[in-house]
Amino acid sequence: MPTQRLRLNDGHYIPRLGLGIWQVPAAATAETVATALRLGYRLVDGAAIYGNEEGLGEGVRQSGLPRDEVFVTTKVWNDDQGYDSTLCAVEASLARLGMERVELCLIHWPCPARDRYLDTWRALIRLRDEGRVRSIGVSNFMGEHLERLVGETGVVPVLNQIELNPRLQQADLRALHDRMGIVTQSWTPLGQGRSFDAPPVRDAAARTGKTPAQVILRWHLQLGVSVIPRSTRAVGLAENLALDDFELAPGEMAAMATLDEGVRCGPDPMTFA
Ligand code: NAD
């Protein structure tokens, strides 16, 4: 599973499954990241606002893996949006990570009321061209933001990281991503455990002998998206990686589709600033 990758529209590849580190305490981040990498993870999803980029970088070094075997994502926080401020923010992230370059940098939220994501994007294009970030993408962008970004700059994000879980399945946005050549990546993929007891999840778990979390993560992979669950326990990290020895049947995928309620766990991208 860790070796399975999705092709990005700039020719690079991203592992389909990674570790999310939002809310991982700074003091525990290096150990969590190093443990995950030793277990087989090859993608770590960080962000400046998570306050643990130093630990992310340290964990990559502690793992002993060659730097080019690990895919590191960071994100530009809302307060840093704008051209010059983004250039500074990414340099600061690289310094905290202790890295010359990251594989992926995202605009964390569109913040439409600030209306600075076009300038932020232009700065990311420059950083990509200068080799400070290998690929550039976005997070929490809605269709209208994606279309404006591409219309104004001609550069299509490689990926849009969005809230996606059984209760918020995002079919329309996923279809738009497919049309535009953008990889979908799911955040809060386990949906705060709110679907663990739902019959489609429970039934598939009983049939396969897997846990509800594994059923839901497998569902993400079968949707064709990249997924970044968070766990700080070695046993949880290993559980979330063990997804390649079973498959959900078409009927089970159809049953999962009935769980969509269009309900978010997190903020609304149209208003979050
Ligand atoms: P998640 O869906 O990964 O769930 C994490 C919670 O589920 C934790 O409480 C964890 O202990 C528990 N858990 C993990 N594995 C489990 C298992 N096998 N069985 C039972 N419980 C389990 O939630 P998340 O951290 O909100 O999202 C994942 C990642 O997405 C974040 O860490 C972050 O990197 C990213 N994210 C991005 C944004 C964004 O705006 N771009 C927002 C939120 C999260």
Coordinates of C-alpha atoms and ligand atoms in Angstrom, one line a residue:
M1 CA 0.0 0.0 0.0
P2 CA 2.6 2.6 0.9
T3 CA 4.2 2.1 -2.5
Q4 CA 1.0 2.7 -4.4
R5 CA 1.0 6.2 -5.8
L6 CA -1.2 8.5 -7.8
R7 CA 0.2 10.5 -10.7
L8 CA 0.0 14.3 -10.4
N9 CA -0.7 16.5 -13.4
D10 CA 3.0 17.8 -13.3
G11 CA 4.4 14.3 -13.8
H12 CA 5.4 13.7 -10.2
Y13 CA 3.7 11.0 -8.0
I14 CA 2.1 11.1 -4.6
P15 CA 1.7 8.1 -2.2
R16 CA -2.0 7.2 -1.9
L17 CA -1.9 6.9 1.8
G18 CA -0.1 9.2 4.2
L19 CA 0.1 10.4 7.8
G20 CA -1.7 13.5 8.9
I21 CA -0.1 15.4 11.8
W22 CA -2.7 18.1 12.7
Q23 CA -3.0 18.2 16.5
V24 CA 0.0 16.0 17.0
P25 CA 1.8 17.7 19.9
A26 CA 5.1 19.3 18.8
A27 CA 7.0 17.3 21.4
A28 CA 5.6 14.0 20.0
T29 CA 5.8 14.7 16.3
A30 CA 9.4 13.5 15.6
E31 CA 8.7 10.2 17.2
T32 CA 5.3 9.8 15.5
V33 CA 6.7 10.6 12.1
A34 CA 9.8 8.4 12.5
T35 CA 7.6 5.5 13.7
A36 CA 5.2 5.9 10.8
L37 CA 8.0 6.0 8.2
R38 CA 9.6 2.8 9.7
L39 CA 6.2 1.1 9.4
G40 CA 6.0 2.0 5.7
Y41 CA 4.4 5.4 5.4
R42 CA 6.0 7.6 2.8
L43 CA 3.8 10.7 2.9
V44 CA 3.5 13.1 5.8
D45 CA 0.9 15.9 5.7
G46 CA 2.0 18.9 7.7
A47 CA 1.2 22.6 7.7
A48 CA 2.7 25.8 9.2
I49 CA -0.3 26.3 11.4
Y50 CA 0.1 22.8 13.0
G51 CA 3.1 24.2 14.9
N52 CA 5.1 21.0 14.5
E53 CA 7.2 21.4 11.3
E54 CA 10.4 21.1 13.3
G55 CA 9.3 17.7 14.6
L56 CA 8.2 16.6 11.1
G57 CA 11.7 17.4 9.7
E58 CA 13.4 15.7 12.7
G59 CA 11.2 12.6 12.3
V60 CA 12.2 12.3 8.6
R61 CA 15.9 12.5 9.6
Q62 CA 15.4 10.1 12.5
S63 CA 13.8 7.5 10.2
G64 CA 17.1 7.0 8.4
L65 CA 15.3 7.0 5.0
P66 CA 16.9 8.9 2.2
R67 CA 15.2 12.3 1.9
D68 CA 14.0 11.6 -1.6
E69 CA 12.0 8.5 -0.4
V70 CA 9.7 10.7 1.7
F71 CA 6.9 12.9 0.4
V72 CA 6.5 16.0 2.6
T73 CA 3.5 18.4 2.3
T74 CA 3.2 21.8 4.0
K75 CA 0.7 24.6 3.7
V76 CA 0.6 28.4 3.6
W77 CA -1.6 29.7 6.4
N78 CA -4.4 32.2 5.9
D79 CA -2.6 35.1 7.5
D80 CA 0.4 34.6 5.1
Q81 CA -1.7 34.9 2.0
G82 CA -0.3 37.4 -0.6
Y83 CA 2.7 37.4 -2.9
D84 CA 5.6 38.5 -0.7
S85 CA 4.2 37.1 2.5
T86 CA 3.9 33.7 0.9
L87 CA 7.5 33.7 -0.3
C88 CA 8.5 34.5 3.3
A89 CA 6.2 31.9 4.8
V90 CA 7.4 29.1 2.7
E91 CA 11.0 30.0 3.4
A92 CA 10.2 29.9 7.1
S93 CA 8.5 26.5 6.8
L94 CA 11.6 25.1 5.0
A95 CA 13.8 26.5 7.7
R96 CA 11.7 24.9 10.4
L97 CA 11.6 21.6 8.5
G98 CA 15.3 21.8 8.0
M99 CA 14.8 21.0 4.3
E100 CA 15.9 22.5 1.0
R101 CA 12.6 21.7 -0.6
V102 CA 9.2 20.1 0.0
E103 CA 7.4 17.8 -2.4
L104 CA 4.1 19.7 -2.1
C105 CA 3.0 23.1 -0.8
L106 CA -0.7 23.9 -0.6
I107 CA -2.8 27.1 0.0
H108 CA -4.5 26.0 3.2
W109 CA -7.8 27.7 2.7
P110 CA -9.2 29.9 -0.1
C111 CA -10.4 32.7 2.3
P112 CA -12.6 34.3 -0.3
A113 CA -13.2 37.4 1.9
R114 CA -9.4 38.1 1.9
D115 CA -9.3 37.6 -1.9
R116 CA -5.6 37.0 -1.9
Y117 CA -5.4 33.5 -3.2
L118 CA -4.4 34.5 -6.7
D119 CA -1.3 36.4 -5.5
T120 CA -0.6 33.5 -3.1
W121 CA -0.8 31.1 -6.1
R122 CA 1.5 33.3 -8.2
A123 CA 4.1 33.1 -5.3
L124 CA 3.8 29.3 -5.2
I125 CA 4.3 29.2 -9.0
R126 CA 7.6 31.1 -8.5
L127 CA 8.7 28.9 -5.6
R128 CA 8.0 25.9 -7.8
D129 CA 10.0 27.4 -10.7
E130 CA 12.9 28.1 -8.3
G131 CA 12.8 24.6 -7.0
R132 CA 11.8 25.4 -3.4
V133 CA 8.7 23.3 -3.7
R134 CA 8.3 20.5 -6.2
S135 CA 4.6 20.5 -6.8
I136 CA 1.9 23.1 -5.8
G137 CA -1.7 22.6 -4.9
V138 CA -4.6 23.9 -2.8
S139 CA -6.8 22.8 0.1
N140 CA -10.5 23.5 0.8
F141 CA -11.0 25.1 -2.6
M142 CA -14.5 25.0 -4.0
G143 CA -15.2 24.8 -7.7
E144 CA -15.5 28.5 -8.3
H145 CA -12.1 29.1 -6.6
L146 CA -10.4 26.4 -8.7
E147 CA -11.9 27.8 -11.9
R148 CA -10.8 31.3 -11.1
L149 CA -7.3 30.2 -10.2
V150 CA -6.8 28.3 -13.4
G151 CA -8.6 31.0 -15.5
E152 CA -6.3 33.8 -14.2
T153 CA -3.0 31.9 -14.0
G154 CA -3.3 29.0 -16.4
V155 CA -1.6 26.7 -13.8
V156 CA -3.8 23.8 -12.6
P157 CA -3.2 22.7 -8.9
V158 CA -1.9 19.2 -8.8
L159 CA -4.2 18.4 -5.8
N160 CA -7.1 19.8 -3.7
Q161 CA -7.1 18.5 -0.1
I162 CA -10.7 18.6 1.1
E163 CA -12.8 17.3 3.9
L164 CA -14.1 14.0 2.7
N165 CA -15.6 11.2 4.8
P166 CA -18.7 9.0 4.6
R167 CA -21.0 11.8 5.8
L168 CA -19.4 14.3 3.3
Q169 CA -18.7 12.5 0.1
Q170 CA -18.1 15.5 -2.2
A171 CA -19.1 13.7 -5.4
D172 CA -19.5 16.9 -7.4
L173 CA -16.2 18.3 -6.4
R174 CA -14.5 15.0 -7.0
A175 CA -16.0 14.9 -10.5
L176 CA -14.7 18.5 -11.2
H177 CA -11.3 17.4 -10.0
D178 CA -11.4 14.5 -12.4
R179 CA -12.3 16.8 -15.3
M180 CA -9.5 19.3 -14.4
G181 CA -6.8 16.7 -13.7
I182 CA -6.6 17.4 -10.0
V183 CA -6.0 14.7 -7.4
T184 CA -8.5 14.6 -4.5
Q185 CA -7.0 14.1 -1.1
S186 CA -9.3 13.5 1.9
W187 CA -8.8 15.2 5.3
T188 CA -10.6 14.0 8.4
P189 CA -11.1 10.8 6.4
L190 CA -12.5 9.0 9.5
G191 CA -15.1 11.6 10.0
Q192 CA -14.5 11.7 13.8
G193 CA -15.7 8.1 14.0
R194 CA -19.3 9.2 13.4
S195 CA -19.9 6.4 10.8
F196 CA -18.1 3.6 12.6
D197 CA -21.4 2.1 13.7
A198 CA -23.3 2.7 10.5
P199 CA -24.6 -0.6 9.1
P200 CA -22.7 -0.4 5.7
V201 CA -19.4 0.1 7.7
R202 CA -20.3 -2.5 10.4
D203 CA -21.4 -5.1 7.8
A204 CA -18.3 -4.7 5.7
A205 CA -16.1 -4.9 8.8
A206 CA -17.8 -8.1 9.9
R207 CA -17.5 -9.7 6.5
T208 CA -13.8 -8.8 6.0
G209 CA -12.6 -9.1 9.6
K210 CA -11.3 -5.5 9.4
T211 CA -12.0 -2.6 11.7
P212 CA -14.5 0.2 10.9
A213 CA -11.6 2.6 10.3
Q214 CA -9.9 0.2 7.9
V215 CA -13.2 -0.2 6.0
I216 CA -13.6 3.6 5.7
L217 CA -9.9 4.1 4.6
R218 CA -10.3 1.3 2.0
W219 CA -13.5 3.1 0.7
H220 CA -11.4 6.2 0.2
L221 CA -8.8 4.3 -1.8
Q222 CA -11.5 2.7 -3.9
L223 CA -12.9 6.1 -4.7
G224 CA -9.5 6.8 -6.2
V225 CA -8.4 9.5 -3.8
S226 CA -5.4 10.0 -1.6
V227 CA -6.0 9.8 2.1
I228 CA -4.1 11.1 5.2
P229 CA -5.4 9.6 8.5
R230 CA -3.8 10.7 11.8
S231 CA -2.8 8.4 14.6
T232 CA -0.1 8.7 17.2
R233 CA -0.1 5.1 18.4
A234 CA 2.1 2.6 16.6
V235 CA -0.8 0.1 16.6
G236 CA -3.1 2.6 15.0
L237 CA -0.5 3.7 12.5
A238 CA -0.1 0.0 11.5
E239 CA -3.8 -0.6 11.4
N240 CA -4.4 2.3 9.0
L241 CA -1.7 1.0 6.7
A242 CA -3.1 -2.5 6.4
L243 CA -5.5 -1.9 3.6
D244 CA -4.3 -4.0 0.7
D245 CA -5.4 -7.5 1.8
F246 CA -9.1 -6.9 1.3
E247 CA -11.5 -5.1 -1.1
L248 CA -15.0 -3.7 -0.8
A249 CA -17.5 -5.3 -3.2
P250 CA -19.5 -3.1 -5.5
G251 CA -22.6 -3.6 -3.3
E252 CA -20.6 -2.5 -0.3
M253 CA -19.4 0.7 -2.1
A254 CA -23.0 1.4 -3.1
A255 CA -24.1 1.0 0.5
M256 CA -21.3 3.4 1.7
A257 CA -22.7 6.0 -0.8
T258 CA -26.0 6.1 1.1
L259 CA -24.1 7.5 4.2
D260 CA -23.6 10.9 2.5
E261 CA -25.5 13.6 4.4
G262 CA -23.5 16.6 3.1
V263 CA -22.5 17.3 6.7
R264 CA -19.1 18.9 7.6
C265 CA -17.0 18.2 10.6
G266 CA -14.9 21.3 9.9
P267 CA -15.4 24.9 8.7
D268 CA -17.2 26.0 5.6
P269 CA -14.5 27.1 3.0
M270 CA -16.8 29.8 1.7
T271 CA -16.7 31.7 5.0
F272 CA -13.6 30.5 6.9
A273 CA -11.1 33.3 7.0
Ligands
NAD1 P1 -8.7 11.6 11.1 O1 -10.0 11.3 10.3 O2 -7.4 11.1 10.5 O3 -9.0 11.0 12.5 C1 -8.1 11.2 13.5 C2 -8.8 10.7 14.8 O4 -9.2 9.3 14.6 C3 -7.8 10.6 16.0 O5 -8.6 10.9 17.1 C4 -7.3 9.2 16.0 O6 -6.9 8.8 17.3 C5 -8.5 8.4 15.5 N1 -8.1 7.2 14.8 C6 -7.0 7.1 13.9 N2 -6.9 5.9 13.4 C7 -7.9 5.2 14.1 C8 -8.3 3.8 14.0 N3 -7.7 2.9 13.2 N4 -9.4 3.4 14.7 C9 -10.0 4.3 15.5 N5 -9.7 5.6 15.7 C10 -8.7 6.0 14.9 O7 -8.7 13.2 11.4 P2 -7.8 14.5 11.2 O8 -6.5 14.4 11.9 O9 -8.8 15.6 11.4 O10 -7.5 14.5 9.6 C11 -6.4 13.8 9.1 C12 -5.4 14.8 8.6 O11 -5.9 15.7 7.6 C13 -4.9 15.8 9.7 O12 -4.0 15.2 10.6 C14 -4.2 16.9 8.8 O13 -3.0 16.5 8.4 C15 -5.2 16.9 7.6 N6 -6.2 18.0 7.8 C16 -6.2 19.0 6.9 C17 -7.2 20.0 7.0 C18 -7.2 21.1 6.0 O14 -7.8 22.1 6.2 N7 -6.4 21.0 4.9 C19 -8.1 20.0 8.0 C20 -8.1 19.0 8.9 C21 -7.2 18.0 8.8

